[in-house]
JSON list of C-alpha atoms in Angstrom, two decimals:
[
{"chain": "A", "resi": 1, "resn": "ALA", "atom": "CA", "xyz": [-66.68, 17.11, 30.76]},
{"chain": "A", "resi": 2, "resn": "ALA", "atom": "CA", "xyz": [-67.35, 13.66, 32.11]},
{"chain": "A", "resi": 3, "resn": "ALA", "atom": "CA", "xyz": [-70.80, 12.31, 31.42]},
{"chain": "A", "resi": 4, "resn": "LEU", "atom": "CA", "xyz": [-72.92, 11.39, 34.41]},
{"chain": "A", "resi": 5, "resn": "SER", "atom": "CA", "xyz": [-74.46, 7.93, 34.18]},
{"chain": "A", "resi": 6, "resn": "THR", "atom": "CA", "xyz": [-77.75, 6.89, 35.79]},
{"chain": "A", "resi": 7, "resn": "ASP", "atom": "CA", "xyz": [-77.33, 3.22, 34.93]},
{"chain": "A", "resi": 8, "resn": "ASN", "atom": "CA", "xyz": [-76.75, 2.32, 38.57]},
{"chain": "A", "resi": 9, "resn": "ALA", "atom": "CA", "xyz": [-79.35, 4.51, 40.20]},
{"chain": "A", "resi": 10, "resn": "ASN", "atom": "CA", "xyz": [-79.89, 1.98, 42.98]},
{"chain": "A", "resi": 11, "resn": "VAL", "atom": "CA", "xyz": [-76.45, 2.36, 44.52]},
{"chain": "A", "resi": 12, "resn": "GLY", "atom": "CA", "xyz": [-77.70, 4.98, 46.99]},
{"chain": "A", "resi": 13, "resn": "ILE", "atom": "CA", "xyz": [-75.92, 7.85, 48.67]},
{"chain": "A", "resi": 14, "resn": "LEU", "atom": "CA", "xyz": [-75.53, 7.81, 52.42]},
{"chain": "A", "resi": 15, "resn": "PRO", "atom": "CA", "xyz": [-76.70, 11.25, 53.59]},
{"chain": "A", "resi": 16, "resn": "ALA", "atom": "CA", "xyz": [-74.30, 13.23, 55.72]},
{"chain": "A", "resi": 17, "resn": "ASP", "atom": "CA", "xyz": [-76.46, 13.84, 58.77]},
{"chain": "A", "resi": 18, "resn": "ASP", "atom": "CA", "xyz": [-74.91, 14.24, 62.18]},
{"chain": "A", "resi": 19, "resn": "ALA", "atom": "CA", "xyz": [-76.93, 11.34, 63.59]},
{"chain": "A", "resi": 20, "resn": "ASP", "atom": "CA", "xyz": [-74.52, 9.01, 61.82]},
{"chain": "A", "resi": 21, "resn": "ALA", "atom": "CA", "xyz": [-71.37, 10.52, 63.27]},
{"chain": "A", "resi": 22, "resn": "GLY", "atom": "CA", "xyz": [-70.59, 7.61, 65.59]},
{"chain": "A", "resi": 23, "resn": "ILE", "atom": "CA", "xyz": [-67.85, 5.01, 65.23]},
{"chain": "A", "resi": 24, "resn": "LEU", "atom": "CA", "xyz": [-68.54, 2.09, 62.95]},
{"chain": "A", "resi": 25, "resn": "SER", "atom": "CA", "xyz": [-68.85, -1.33, 64.56]},
{"chain": "A", "resi": 26, "resn": "LYS", "atom": "CA", "xyz": [-70.27, -3.48, 61.74]},
{"chain": "A", "resi": 27, "resn": "ASP", "atom": "CA", "xyz": [-67.89, -5.84, 59.97]},
{"chain": "A", "resi": 28, "resn": "ASN", "atom": "CA", "xyz": [-69.05, -5.76, 56.31]},
{"chain": "A", "resi": 29, "resn": "GLY", "atom": "CA", "xyz": [-67.09, -8.98, 55.74]},
{"chain": "A", "resi": 30, "resn": "ASN", "atom": "CA", "xyz": [-63.69, -7.28, 56.00]},
{"chain": "A", "resi": 31, "resn": "ALA", "atom": "CA", "xyz": [-60.72, -8.71, 57.85]},
{"chain": "A", "resi": 32, "resn": "ALA", "atom": "CA", "xyz": [-61.22, -6.27, 60.72]},
{"chain": "A", "resi": 33, "resn": "THR", "atom": "CA", "xyz": [-63.88, -3.84, 61.87]},
{"chain": "A", "resi": 34, "resn": "LEU", "atom": "CA", "xyz": [-63.38, -0.14, 62.12]},
{"chain": "A", "resi": 35, "resn": "SER", "atom": "CA", "xyz": [-63.12, 1.33, 65.60]},
{"chain": "A", "resi": 36, "resn": "ALA", "atom": "CA", "xyz": [-61.61, 4.44, 67.15]},
{"chain": "A", "resi": 37, "resn": "ASN", "atom": "CA", "xyz": [-58.80, 5.61, 64.87]},
{"chain": "A", "resi": 38, "resn": "ALA", "atom": "CA", "xyz": [-59.79, 2.69, 62.66]},
{"chain": "A", "resi": 39, "resn": "LEU", "atom": "CA", "xyz": [-58.47, 4.30, 59.51]},
{"chain": "A", "resi": 40, "resn": "ASN", "atom": "CA", "xyz": [-54.97, 4.27, 61.00]},
{"chain": "A", "resi": 41, "resn": "ILE", "atom": "CA", "xyz": [-54.78, 7.96, 60.20]},
{"chain": "A", "resi": 42, "resn": "GLY", "atom": "CA", "xyz": [-52.61, 9.85, 62.62]},
{"chain": "A", "resi": 43, "resn": "ALA", "atom": "CA", "xyz": [-50.60, 13.01, 62.41]},
{"chain": "A", "resi": 44, "resn": "LEU", "atom": "CA", "xyz": [-48.33, 13.25, 59.39]},
{"chain": "A", "resi": 45, "resn": "PRO", "atom": "CA", "xyz": [-44.95, 14.42, 60.72]},
{"chain": "A", "resi": 46, "resn": "GLY", "atom": "CA", "xyz": [-42.62, 15.97, 58.18]},
{"chain": "A", "resi": 47, "resn": "ILE", "atom": "CA", "xyz": [-45.37, 17.15, 55.84]},
{"chain": "A", "resi": 48, "resn": "THR", "atom": "CA", "xyz": [-44.47, 20.81, 55.39]},
{"chain": "A", "resi": 49, "resn": "GLN", "atom": "CA", "xyz": [-45.95, 21.57, 51.97]},
{"chain": "A", "resi": 50, "resn": "PRO", "atom": "CA", "xyz": [-49.28, 19.76, 51.65]},
{"chain": "A", "resi": 51, "resn": "GLY", "atom": "CA", "xyz": [-50.96, 19.62, 48.26]},
{"chain": "A", "resi": 52, "resn": "ARG", "atom": "CA", "xyz": [-53.54, 22.22, 47.41]},
{"chain": "A", "resi": 53, "resn": "LEU", "atom": "CA", "xyz": [-56.71, 20.26, 48.09]},
{"chain": "A", "resi": 54, "resn": "PRO", "atom": "CA", "xyz": [-59.74, 22.56, 47.97]},
{"chain": "A", "resi": 55, "resn": "SER", "atom": "CA", "xyz": [-61.95, 22.95, 51.01]},
{"chain": "A", "resi": 56, "resn": "LEU", "atom": "CA", "xyz": [-64.47, 20.12, 50.72]},
{"chain": "A", "resi": 57, "resn": "ARG", "atom": "CA", "xyz": [-67.70, 19.36, 52.58]},
{"chain": "A", "resi": 58, "resn": "VAL", "atom": "CA", "xyz": [-68.71, 15.72, 52.90]},
{"chain": "A", "resi": 59, "resn": "VAL", "atom": "CA", "xyz": [-72.15, 15.06, 51.41]},
{"chain": "A", "resi": 60, "resn": "GLY", "atom": "CA", "xyz": [-72.27, 11.29, 51.76]},
{"chain": "A", "resi": 61, "resn": "GLN", "atom": "CA", "xyz": [-70.96, 7.94, 50.56]},
{"chain": "A", "resi": 62, "resn": "LEU", "atom": "CA", "xyz": [-71.75, 6.44, 47.17]},
{"chain": "A", "resi": 63, "resn": "SER", "atom": "CA", "xyz": [-71.91, 2.65, 46.78]},
{"chain": "A", "resi": 64, "resn": "GLN", "atom": "CA", "xyz": [-69.82, 2.30, 49.97]},
{"chain": "A", "resi": 65, "resn": "SER", "atom": "CA", "xyz": [-66.80, 3.07, 47.78]},
{"chain": "A", "resi": 66, "resn": "TYR", "atom": "CA", "xyz": [-66.72, 6.80, 47.04]},
{"chain": "A", "resi": 67, "resn": "ILE", "atom": "CA", "xyz": [-66.94, 9.83, 49.30]},
{"chain": "A", "resi": 68, "resn": "VAL", "atom": "CA", "xyz": [-69.22, 12.45, 47.77]},
{"chain": "A", "resi": 69, "resn": "THR", "atom": "CA", "xyz": [-68.03, 15.97, 48.56]},
{"chain": "A", "resi": 70, "resn": "GLU", "atom": "CA", "xyz": [-68.71, 19.50, 47.37]},
{"chain": "A", "resi": 71, "resn": "GLY", "atom": "CA", "xyz": [-66.43, 22.49, 47.09]},
{"chain": "A", "resi": 72, "resn": "SER", "atom": "CA", "xyz": [-66.65, 25.97, 45.66]},
{"chain": "A", "resi": 73, "resn": "GLU", "atom": "CA", "xyz": [-65.86, 24.61, 42.19]},
{"chain": "A", "resi": 74, "resn": "GLY", "atom": "CA", "xyz": [-68.42, 21.81, 42.11]},
{"chain": "A", "resi": 75, "resn": "MET", "atom": "CA", "xyz": [-68.62, 18.14, 43.12]},
{"chain": "A", "resi": 76, "resn": "TYR", "atom": "CA", "xyz": [-65.71, 15.84, 43.91]},
{"chain": "A", "resi": 77, "resn": "LEU", "atom": "CA", "xyz": [-66.02, 12.05, 44.06]},
{"chain": "A", "resi": 78, "resn": "VAL", "atom": "CA", "xyz": [-63.21, 10.69, 46.21]},
{"chain": "A", "resi": 79, "resn": "ASP", "atom": "CA", "xyz": [-62.08, 7.06, 45.87]},
{"chain": "A", "resi": 80, "resn": "GLN", "atom": "CA", "xyz": [-61.87, 5.99, 49.52]},
{"chain": "A", "resi": 81, "resn": "HIS", "atom": "CA", "xyz": [-59.31, 3.23, 48.87]},
{"chain": "A", "resi": 82, "resn": "ALA", "atom": "CA", "xyz": [-57.01, 5.44, 46.80]},
{"chain": "A", "resi": 83, "resn": "ALA", "atom": "CA", "xyz": [-57.26, 8.31, 49.29]},
{"chain": "A", "resi": 84, "resn": "HIS", "atom": "CA", "xyz": [-56.54, 6.08, 52.29]},
{"chain": "A", "resi": 85, "resn": "GLU", "atom": "CA", "xyz": [-53.63, 4.51, 50.41]},
{"chain": "A", "resi": 86, "resn": "ARG", "atom": "CA", "xyz": [-52.04, 7.94, 49.83]},
{"chain": "A", "resi": 87, "resn": "ILE", "atom": "CA", "xyz": [-52.45, 8.89, 53.51]},
{"chain": "A", "resi": 88, "resn": "LEU", "atom": "CA", "xyz": [-50.89, 5.65, 54.76]},
{"chain": "A", "resi": 89, "resn": "LEU", "atom": "CA", "xyz": [-47.96, 5.86, 52.33]},
{"chain": "A", "resi": 90, "resn": "GLU", "atom": "CA", "xyz": [-46.99, 9.34, 53.45]},
{"chain": "A", "resi": 91, "resn": "ARG", "atom": "CA", "xyz": [-47.46, 8.36, 57.08]},
{"chain": "A", "resi": 92, "resn": "MET", "atom": "CA", "xyz": [-44.97, 5.50, 56.68]},
{"chain": "A", "resi": 93, "resn": "VAL", "atom": "CA", "xyz": [-42.48, 7.59, 54.70]},
{"chain": "A", "resi": 94, "resn": "ALA", "atom": "CA", "xyz": [-42.58, 10.31, 57.37]},
{"chain": "A", "resi": 95, "resn": "ALA", "atom": "CA", "xyz": [-42.12, 7.77, 60.16]},
{"chain": "A", "resi": 96, "resn": "LEU", "atom": "CA", "xyz": [-39.10, 6.20, 58.46]},
{"chain": "A", "resi": 97, "resn": "LYS", "atom": "CA", "xyz": [-37.50, 9.60, 57.90]},
{"chain": "A", "resi": 98, "resn": "ALA", "atom": "CA", "xyz": [-38.10, 10.48, 61.55]},
{"chain": "A", "resi": 99, "resn": "ARG", "atom": "CA", "xyz": [-36.83, 7.04, 62.61]},
{"chain": "A", "resi": 100, "resn": "ALA", "atom": "CA", "xyz": [-40.06, 6.56, 64.52]},
{"chain": "A", "resi": 101, "resn": "PRO", "atom": "CA", "xyz": [-41.27, 3.04, 65.40]},
{"chain": "A", "resi": 102, "resn": "ILE", "atom": "CA", "xyz": [-43.39, 1.58, 62.61]},
{"chain": "A", "resi": 103, "resn": "SER", "atom": "CA", "xyz": [-43.69, -2.05, 63.79]},
{"chain": "A", "resi": 104, "resn": "GLN", "atom": "CA", "xyz": [-46.53, -3.71, 65.66]},
{"chain": "A", "resi": 105, "resn": "ILE", "atom": "CA", "xyz": [-45.72, -6.93, 67.52]},
{"chain": "A", "resi": 106, "resn": "LEU", "atom": "CA", "xyz": [-48.25, -9.70, 66.92]},
{"chain": "A", "resi": 107, "resn": "LEU", "atom": "CA", "xyz": [-49.77, -11.47, 69.92]},
{"chain": "A", "resi": 108, "resn": "THR", "atom": "CA", "xyz": [-49.52, -14.73, 68.00]},
{"chain": "A", "resi": 109, "resn": "PRO", "atom": "CA", "xyz": [-46.93, -15.19, 65.24]},
{"chain": "A", "resi": 110, "resn": "ILE", "atom": "CA", "xyz": [-48.29, -15.80, 61.76]},
{"chain": "A", "resi": 111, "resn": "GLN", "atom": "CA", "xyz": [-46.65, -18.83, 60.17]},
{"chain": "A", "resi": 112, "resn": "PHE", "atom": "CA", "xyz": [-46.83, -20.45, 56.75]},
{"chain": "A", "resi": 113, "resn": "GLU", "atom": "CA", "xyz": [-44.71, -22.73, 54.60]},
{"chain": "A", "resi": 114, "resn": "LEU", "atom": "CA", "xyz": [-42.52, -21.38, 51.83]},
{"chain": "A", "resi": 115, "resn": "ALA", "atom": "CA", "xyz": [-41.48, -22.78, 48.48]},
{"chain": "A", "resi": 116, "resn": "PRO", "atom": "CA", "xyz": [-37.67, -23.17, 48.09]},
{"chain": "A", "resi": 117, "resn": "ARG", "atom": "CA", "xyz": [-37.45, -20.12, 45.81]},
{"chain": "A", "resi": 118, "resn": "GLU", "atom": "CA", "xyz": [-39.37, -18.06, 48.39]},
{"chain": "A", "resi": 119, "resn": "VAL", "atom": "CA", "xyz": [-36.89, -18.99, 51.13]},
{"chain": "A", "resi": 120, "resn": "GLU", "atom": "CA", "xyz": [-34.00, -17.73, 49.03]},
{"chain": "A", "resi": 121, "resn": "ALA", "atom": "CA", "xyz": [-35.84, -14.52, 48.08]},
{"chain": "A", "resi": 122, "resn": "ILE", "atom": "CA", "xyz": [-36.72, -13.70, 51.69]},
{"chain": "A", "resi": 123, "resn": "GLU", "atom": "CA", "xyz": [-33.15, -14.31, 52.84]},
{"chain": "A", "resi": 124, "resn": "GLU", "atom": "CA", "xyz": [-31.97, -11.82, 50.19]},
{"chain": "A", "resi": 125, "resn": "HIS", "atom": "CA", "xyz": [-34.48, -9.20, 51.37]},
{"chain": "A", "resi": 126, "resn": "LEU", "atom": "CA", "xyz": [-34.38, -9.86, 55.12]},
{"chain": "A", "resi": 127, "resn": "GLN", "atom": "CA", "xyz": [-32.75, -6.58, 56.15]},
{"chain": "A", "resi": 128, "resn": "GLN", "atom": "CA", "xyz": [-34.97, -4.55, 53.85]},
{"chain": "A", "resi": 129, "resn": "LEU", "atom": "CA", "xyz": [-38.11, -6.20, 55.22]},
{"chain": "A", "resi": 130, "resn": "GLU", "atom": "CA", "xyz": [-36.99, -5.50, 58.77]},
{"chain": "A", "resi": 131, "resn": "HIS", "atom": "CA", "xyz": [-36.30, -1.87, 57.85]},
{"chain": "A", "resi": 132, "resn": "ILE", "atom": "CA", "xyz": [-39.94, -1.28, 56.88]},
{"chain": "A", "resi": 133, "resn": "GLY", "atom": "CA", "xyz": [-41.35, -2.92, 60.00]},
{"chain": "A", "resi": 134, "resn": "PHE", "atom": "CA", "xyz": [-41.40, -6.71, 59.60]},
{"chain": "A", "resi": 135, "resn": "ALA", "atom": "CA", "xyz": [-39.87, -9.10, 62.13]},
{"chain": "A", "resi": 136, "resn": "LEU", "atom": "CA", "xyz": [-39.57, -12.58, 60.69]},
{"chain": "A", "resi": 137, "resn": "GLU", "atom": "CA", "xyz": [-37.59, -15.79, 60.91]},
{"chain": "A", "resi": 138, "resn": "ILE", "atom": "CA", "xyz": [-37.29, -18.85, 58.71]},
{"chain": "A", "resi": 139, "resn": "LEU", "atom": "CA", "xyz": [-37.78, -21.97, 60.84]},
{"chain": "A", "resi": 140, "resn": "GLU", "atom": "CA", "xyz": [-37.40, -25.68, 60.10]},
{"chain": "A", "resi": 141, "resn": "HIS", "atom": "CA", "xyz": [-39.18, -27.17, 57.11]},
{"chain": "A", "resi": 142, "resn": "SER", "atom": "CA", "xyz": [-39.13, -23.81, 55.28]},
{"chain": "A", "resi": 143, "resn": "THR", "atom": "CA", "xyz": [-41.69, -22.29, 57.64]},
{"chain": "A", "resi": 144, "resn": "LEU", "atom": "CA", "xyz": [-41.76, -18.51, 57.86]},
{"chain": "A", "resi": 145, "resn": "SER", "atom": "CA", "xyz": [-42.66, -17.07, 61.26]},
{"chain": "A", "resi": 146, "resn": "ILE", "atom": "CA", "xyz": [-43.70, -13.42, 61.34]},
{"chain": "A", "resi": 147, "resn": "THR", "atom": "CA", "xyz": [-43.77, -11.80, 64.78]},
{"chain": "A", "resi": 148, "resn": "ALA", "atom": "CA", "xyz": [-44.23, -8.13, 63.82]},
{"chain": "A", "resi": 149, "resn": "VAL", "atom": "CA", "xyz": [-45.60, -6.21, 60.84]},
{"chain": "A", "resi": 150, "resn": "PRO", "atom": "CA", "xyz": [-45.75, -2.55, 59.79]},
{"chain": "A", "resi": 151, "resn": "ASN", "atom": "CA", "xyz": [-48.31, -1.04, 62.14]},
{"chain": "A", "resi": 152, "resn": "VAL", "atom": "CA", "xyz": [-50.62, 0.10, 59.33]},
{"chain": "A", "resi": 153, "resn": "LEU", "atom": "CA", "xyz": [-51.23, -3.58, 58.51]},
{"chain": "A", "resi": 154, "resn": "ILE", "atom": "CA", "xyz": [-52.30, -4.75, 61.94]},
{"chain": "A", "resi": 155, "resn": "LYS", "atom": "CA", "xyz": [-56.06, -4.60, 61.31]},
{"chain": "A", "resi": 156, "resn": "GLN", "atom": "CA", "xyz": [-56.03, -5.92, 57.76]},
{"chain": "A", "resi": 157, "resn": "MET", "atom": "CA", "xyz": [-53.71, -8.92, 57.75]},
{"chain": "A", "resi": 158, "resn": "ASN", "atom": "CA", "xyz": [-54.29, -12.66, 57.62]},
{"chain": "A", "resi": 159, "resn": "ALA", "atom": "CA", "xyz": [-51.88, -15.45, 56.69]},
{"chain": "A", "resi": 160, "resn": "ARG", "atom": "CA", "xyz": [-52.95, -15.62, 53.05]},
{"chain": "A", "resi": 161, "resn": "SER", "atom": "CA", "xyz": [-52.74, -11.89, 52.30]},
{"chain": "A", "resi": 162, "resn": "LEU", "atom": "CA", "xyz": [-49.49, -11.60, 54.25]},
{"chain": "A", "resi": 163, "resn": "HIS", "atom": "CA", "xyz": [-47.98, -14.46, 52.24]},
{"chain": "A", "resi": 164, "resn": "GLU", "atom": "CA", "xyz": [-49.03, -12.73, 49.01]},
{"chain": "A", "resi": 165, "resn": "LEU", "atom": "CA", "xyz": [-47.54, -9.44, 50.17]},
{"chain": "A", "resi": 166, "resn": "ILE", "atom": "CA", "xyz": [-44.21, -10.99, 51.20]},
{"chain": "A", "resi": 167, "resn": "ALA", "atom": "CA", "xyz": [-44.02, -12.83, 47.87]},
{"chain": "A", "resi": 168, "resn": "ASP", "atom": "CA", "xyz": [-44.59, -9.58, 45.99]},
{"chain": "A", "resi": 169, "resn": "LEU", "atom": "CA", "xyz": [-42.06, -7.63, 48.06]},
{"chain": "A", "resi": 170, "resn": "THR", "atom": "CA", "xyz": [-39.37, -10.26, 47.44]},
{"chain": "A", "resi": 171, "resn": "ALA", "atom": "CA", "xyz": [-40.00, -10.79, 43.73]},
{"chain": "A", "resi": 172, "resn": "PRO", "atom": "CA", "xyz": [-36.78, -11.15, 41.66]},
{"chain": "A", "resi": 173, "resn": "GLU", "atom": "CA", "xyz": [-37.24, -7.91, 39.74]},
{"chain": "A", "resi": 174, "resn": "HIS", "atom": "CA", "xyz": [-36.67, -5.90, 42.92]},
{"chain": "A", "resi": 175, "resn": "VAL", "atom": "CA", "xyz": [-33.33, -7.45, 43.92]},
{"chain": "A", "resi": 176, "resn": "GLY", "atom": "CA", "xyz": [-30.39, -5.03, 44.11]},
{"chain": "A", "resi": 177, "resn": "HIS", "atom": "CA", "xyz": [-32.33, -1.77, 43.92]},
{"chain": "A", "resi": 178, "resn": "SER", "atom": "CA", "xyz": [-32.79, -0.76, 47.54]},
{"chain": "A", "resi": 179, "resn": "GLU", "atom": "CA", "xyz": [-34.25, 2.72, 46.99]},
{"chain": "A", "resi": 180, "resn": "THR", "atom": "CA", "xyz": [-36.62, 1.56, 44.28]},
{"chain": "A", "resi": 181, "resn": "TRP", "atom": "CA", "xyz": [-37.47, -1.49, 46.38]},
{"chain": "A", "resi": 182, "resn": "GLU", "atom": "CA", "xyz": [-38.40, 0.62, 49.39]},
{"chain": "A", "resi": 183, "resn": "GLU", "atom": "CA", "xyz": [-40.68, 2.84, 47.31]},
{"chain": "A", "resi": 184, "resn": "HIS", "atom": "CA", "xyz": [-42.33, -0.23, 45.79]},
{"chain": "A", "resi": 185, "resn": "ALA", "atom": "CA", "xyz": [-42.60, -1.96, 49.17]},
{"chain": "A", "resi": 186, "resn": "LEU", "atom": "CA", "xyz": [-44.17, 0.96, 51.00]},
{"chain": "A", "resi": 187, "resn": "ALA", "atom": "CA", "xyz": [-46.65, 1.50, 48.17]},
{"chain": "A", "resi": 188, "resn": "ASN", "atom": "CA", "xyz": [-47.72, -2.13, 48.29]},
{"chain": "A", "resi": 189, "resn": "VAL", "atom": "CA", "xyz": [-47.96, -2.18, 52.08]},
{"chain": "A", "resi": 190, "resn": "ALA", "atom": "CA", "xyz": [-50.16, 0.93, 51.92]},
{"chain": "A", "resi": 191, "resn": "CYS", "atom": "CA", "xyz": [-52.34, -0.68, 49.26]},
{"chain": "A", "resi": 192, "resn": "LYS", "atom": "CA", "xyz": [-52.83, -3.81, 51.37]},
{"chain": "A", "resi": 193, "resn": "ALA", "atom": "CA", "xyz": [-53.58, -1.81, 54.51]},
{"chain": "A", "resi": 194, "resn": "ALA", "atom": "CA", "xyz": [-55.98, 0.71, 53.00]},
{"chain": "A", "resi": 195, "resn": "ILE", "atom": "CA", "xyz": [-59.71, 0.18, 53.31]},
{"chain": "A", "resi": 196, "resn": "LYS", "atom": "CA", "xyz": [-61.28, -1.30, 50.22]},
{"chain": "A", "resi": 197, "resn": "ALA", "atom": "CA", "xyz": [-64.31, -0.52, 48.11]},
{"chain": "A", "resi": 198, "resn": "ASN", "atom": "CA", "xyz": [-67.67, -1.71, 49.46]},
{"chain": "A", "resi": 199, "resn": "TYR", "atom": "CA", "xyz": [-66.73, -0.62, 52.99]},
{"chain": "A", "resi": 200, "resn": "PHE", "atom": "CA", "xyz": [-69.18, 1.54, 54.91]},
{"chain": "A", "resi": 201, "resn": "LEU", "atom": "CA", "xyz": [-67.76, 4.69, 56.49]},
{"chain": "A", "resi": 202, "resn": "THR", "atom": "CA", "xyz": [-69.45, 6.99, 58.97]},
{"chain": "A", "resi": 203, "resn": "VAL", "atom": "CA", "xyz": [-69.60, 10.71, 58.34]},
{"chain": "A", "resi": 204, "resn": "SER", "atom": "CA", "xyz": [-66.94, 11.37, 60.98]},
{"chain": "A", "resi": 205, "resn": "GLU", "atom": "CA", "xyz": [-64.63, 8.84, 59.30]},
{"chain": "A", "resi": 206, "resn": "MET", "atom": "CA", "xyz": [-65.19, 10.39, 55.88]},
{"chain": "A", "resi": 207, "resn": "ARG", "atom": "CA", "xyz": [-64.49, 13.86, 57.24]},
{"chain": "A", "resi": 208, "resn": "GLU", "atom": "CA", "xyz": [-61.32, 12.62, 58.91]},
{"chain": "A", "resi": 209, "resn": "MET", "atom": "CA", "xyz": [-60.13, 11.03, 55.68]},
{"chain": "A", "resi": 210, "resn": "ILE", "atom": "CA", "xyz": [-60.72, 14.19, 53.63]},
{"chain": "A", "resi": 211, "resn": "GLU", "atom": "CA", "xyz": [-58.96, 16.30, 56.26]},
{"chain": "A", "resi": 212, "resn": "GLN", "atom": "CA", "xyz": [-55.91, 14.04, 56.37]},
{"chain": "A", "resi": 213, "resn": "LEU", "atom": "CA", "xyz": [-55.80, 13.68, 52.58]},
{"chain": "A", "resi": 214, "resn": "GLY", "atom": "CA", "xyz": [-55.49, 17.45, 52.41]},
{"chain": "A", "resi": 215, "resn": "GLN", "atom": "CA", "xyz": [-52.38, 17.27, 54.60]},
{"chain": "A", "resi": 216, "resn": "THR", "atom": "CA", "xyz": [-50.49, 15.00, 52.22]},
{"chain": "A", "resi": 217, "resn": "ASN", "atom": "CA", "xyz": [-47.99, 16.16, 49.62]},
{"chain": "A", "resi": 218, "resn": "ALA", "atom": "CA", "xyz": [-49.81, 14.52, 46.71]},
{"chain": "A", "resi": 219, "resn": "PRO", "atom": "CA", "xyz": [-53.53, 14.39, 47.53]},
{"chain": "A", "resi": 220, "resn": "PHE", "atom": "CA", "xyz": [-54.69, 13.89, 43.95]},
{"chain": "A", "resi": 221, "resn": "SER", "atom": "CA", "xyz": [-53.07, 10.49, 43.26]},
{"chain": "A", "resi": 222, "resn": "CYS", "atom": "CA", "xyz": [-52.62, 7.18, 45.06]},
{"chain": "A", "resi": 223, "resn": "CYS", "atom": "CA", "xyz": [-49.33, 5.30, 45.46]},
{"chain": "A", "resi": 224, "resn": "HIS", "atom": "CA", "xyz": [-49.62, 3.81, 41.98]},
{"chain": "A", "resi": 225, "resn": "GLY", "atom": "CA", "xyz": [-50.52, 7.03, 40.18]},
{"chain": "A", "resi": 226, "resn": "ARG", "atom": "CA", "xyz": [-54.28, 6.52, 39.96]},
{"chain": "A", "resi": 227, "resn": "PRO", "atom": "CA", "xyz": [-56.44, 9.56, 40.75]},
{"chain": "A", "resi": 228, "resn": "THR", "atom": "CA", "xyz": [-57.89, 9.82, 44.24]},
{"chain": "A", "resi": 229, "resn": "MET", "atom": "CA", "xyz": [-60.82, 11.91, 43.03]},
{"chain": "A", "resi": 230, "resn": "VAL", "atom": "CA", "xyz": [-62.84, 13.00, 40.01]},
{"chain": "A", "resi": 231, "resn": "HIS", "atom": "CA", "xyz": [-64.08, 16.58, 39.72]},
{"chain": "A", "resi": 232, "resn": "PHE", "atom": "CA", "xyz": [-67.42, 17.55, 38.17]},
{"chain": "A", "resi": 233, "resn": "SER", "atom": "CA", "xyz": [-67.42, 21.33, 37.72]},
{"chain": "A", "resi": 234, "resn": "LEU", "atom": "CA", "xyz": [-70.57, 23.36, 38.23]},
{"chain": "A", "resi": 235, "resn": "SER", "atom": "CA", "xyz": [-70.58, 24.29, 34.54]},
{"chain": "A", "resi": 236, "resn": "ALA", "atom": "CA", "xyz": [-70.35, 20.61, 33.55]},
{"chain": "A", "resi": 237, "resn": "LEU", "atom": "CA", "xyz": [-73.26, 19.73, 35.82]},
{"chain": "A", "resi": 238, "resn": "GLU", "atom": "CA", "xyz": [-75.30, 22.61, 34.42]},
{"chain": "A", "resi": 239, "resn": "ARG", "atom": "CA", "xyz": [-74.69, 21.34, 30.89]},
{"chain": "A", "resi": 240, "resn": "GLU", "atom": "CA", "xyz": [-75.79, 17.84, 31.89]},
{"chain": "A", "resi": 241, "resn": "PHE", "atom": "CA", "xyz": [-79.08, 19.25, 33.17]},
{"chain": "A", "resi": 242, "resn": "GLY", "atom": "CA", "xyz": [-79.58, 21.42, 30.08]},
{"chain": "A", "resi": 243, "resn": "ARG", "atom": "CA", "xyz": [-79.04, 24.67, 31.94]},
{"chain": "A", "resi": 244, "resn": "ARG", "atom": "CA", "xyz": [-76.35, 25.77, 29.47]}
]
């Protein structure tokens, strides 16, 4: 059983009272604030056999990074970034399979200069990038102009992070492997778009995330194989408190 540490007793747990069930409007220093449907969690079309996530009740938020929940088998700490990442990945995969629109047009194009090797890499991946929701064009002086992005990114993107993402998606090791590339690309887009640690969530947002995580096909791992949650069984907790 995992040992419970009290080294960081000051992190605090946000209690799950209904008074806090409104929509978050504070920024917390993130690229965009949360608002209605802020988690970009919609219906998950095509999900016919969701994973067997137990029925969980939200207790609160730990260190603005983990959702504390309880179920019939004990306590579950849910990594909010990993959980959101899994939800967004399956949402994009389902949309692509259904040939549903996944792009969001930008009001103002995002532009930045490219190194010569980046120009060549983007040209090689242009059709693949467009397939997953990007609309982009290489202008004079090796300037990349992006006019649309996958819709899950719309609230999280800035020029620097978008440049980093494009560079990763067009890295040489992914040339010539379209299926593997798409899996890698969607996983990285989901990772960029997902909320991060140290981000306050309201009770209603936490409940929504747990509900939608339960509708995914693989609720216990993120896109990169990390666990979305850690389980502390009742028997393990009883041992920690000397009850067994």
